[in-house]
């Protein structure tokens, strides 16, 4: 029986391996991690990540051909294919700090693979990494290999959180990059056979290693660019009286453009977009491509601008001060249907409001209190981030509650920062009655019915929508 081992039981490794196990009864899949609490959670009824549909998949395979373990070395030694899905955060210090990927975890995983292997193996890059990482990893493996053959493949994951199971079940494409040698081609075929258990052959694309690595960065850069483009338009819509949803609808009808990923928002978040673009910027700079680097940098800068602009809207609408005022924050996750907060726009918005001494009351249906407080306590990496967004937490200014009505009770304003479905159907009449007057709603996700809320009496700001007379003459752009 073929054995697969995945190093790293995170948002990518966990669901991806569960899906392989579900679809490949003839393959044993072990997911290993150095973090014992994470592995314990994967082995419990309370999985470490919230992802619709994941519980059922894990239940169906766990103990059958899907195993979670901290015995990293044993499972790596036994495996025919080793996926590496460890974290690759942005480097915090040293050369390339703030942009380059930190490959410490990757390197230590590679060295460990070389140390414990006694049979030939295929090593698969699953985490997003800079272009040419495979080459570096290949060197580490082959210089420490004791005669064992390693084939490196790049197999970037395109799943989005919140829809991971769907994305894995019916991927638009599976990408496999490898060496163009006979052994490289053989390794590509072996991995292709795994996916072919459930993915139609014409959706499995093979190419050279660097193309596969770059394709992942390129896909995320283009997706993020669409959001920054529409967010840039949202500012212009507010200035001119156009409605960004109407503009996006009209634009998306062009089949060359397409309708998806054109929702204006308070800003994109998530573990990938910013990190991957910064990575791309760094690679461009290292290759002397300054203009190209600056082009992509601008996508991140517009995202920062959008978050800062939102904070400015809140503060200027509320008589230019939120000092001492209770503000409800509805939603903290970086998107709906996930408990993940990595790079969430909510973090910057909350920091901005805390910087202006607001009293925040935060509600999110999936993110824990501890996570929110931890996120707000950490100082943000300053890479071209506006100074006023870089405030560290004074916990006196934040409370985290488990009920949206408690969060909004007595508040001067409500900020909707994640598009959770439940925010569409809250009892806004009841919320209005319990709030200070004038009562403000700032919708960073365009989930509420603006006209309904205005009828109730709220002063409403919705990203990229025609402005309330109240907000109209107040300054819109953050100071540079
Ligand atoms: C992304 C890519 O979609 C995925 O292919 C890759 O593997 C990892 O990165 P993810 O970060 O999980 O996935 O979520 P995604 O759905 O792409 O959303 C990213 C951010 O963009 C979220 O904060 C979301 O709210 C925001 N977004 C998305 C918008 O603001 N507007 C949109 O129209 C779409
Ligand atoms: P992603 O979103 O890319 O899946 P996560 O941060 O959710 O990233 O998961 C990465 C996982 O990799 C973490 O659980 C971490 O403990 C694990 N990890 C990092 N380095 C190693 C290593 N050398 N051996 C085993 N697990 C590792």
Short mmCIF file of C-alpha atoms in Angstrom, two decimals, residues 226-227 229-231 244-245 247-249 251-253 257-265:
data_model
loop_
_atom_site.label_atom_id
_atom_site.label_comp_id
_atom_site.label_asym_id
_atom_site.label_seq_id
_atom_site.Cartn_x
_atom_site.Cartn_y
_atom_site.Cartn_z
CA UNK A 226 -8.84 42.51 -8.59
CA UNK A 227 -9.92 43.33 -5.05
CA UNK A 229 -8.79 47.51 -8.18
CA UNK A 230 -12.42 47.36 -7.13
CA UNK A 231 -11.58 48.88 -3.75
CA UNK A 244 -19.59 50.15 -6.62
CA UNK A 245 -21.88 47.09 -6.65
CA UNK A 247 -20.22 49.15 -11.40
CA UNK A 248 -18.82 45.72 -10.44
CA UNK A 249 -21.93 44.02 -11.82
CA UNK A 251 -17.94 45.23 -15.39
CA UNK A 252 -18.27 41.56 -14.44
CA UNK A 253 -20.78 40.95 -17.24
CA UNK A 257 -13.45 39.98 -16.90
CA UNK A 258 -15.99 37.72 -15.19
CA UNK A 259 -18.14 38.41 -12.13
CA UNK A 260 -16.17 36.89 -9.26
CA UNK A 261 -13.79 38.55 -6.82
CA UNK A 262 -15.15 42.01 -7.52
CA UNK A 263 -16.73 42.69 -4.13
CA UNK A 264 -15.51 45.92 -2.64
CA UNK A 265 -14.64 45.51 1.02
#
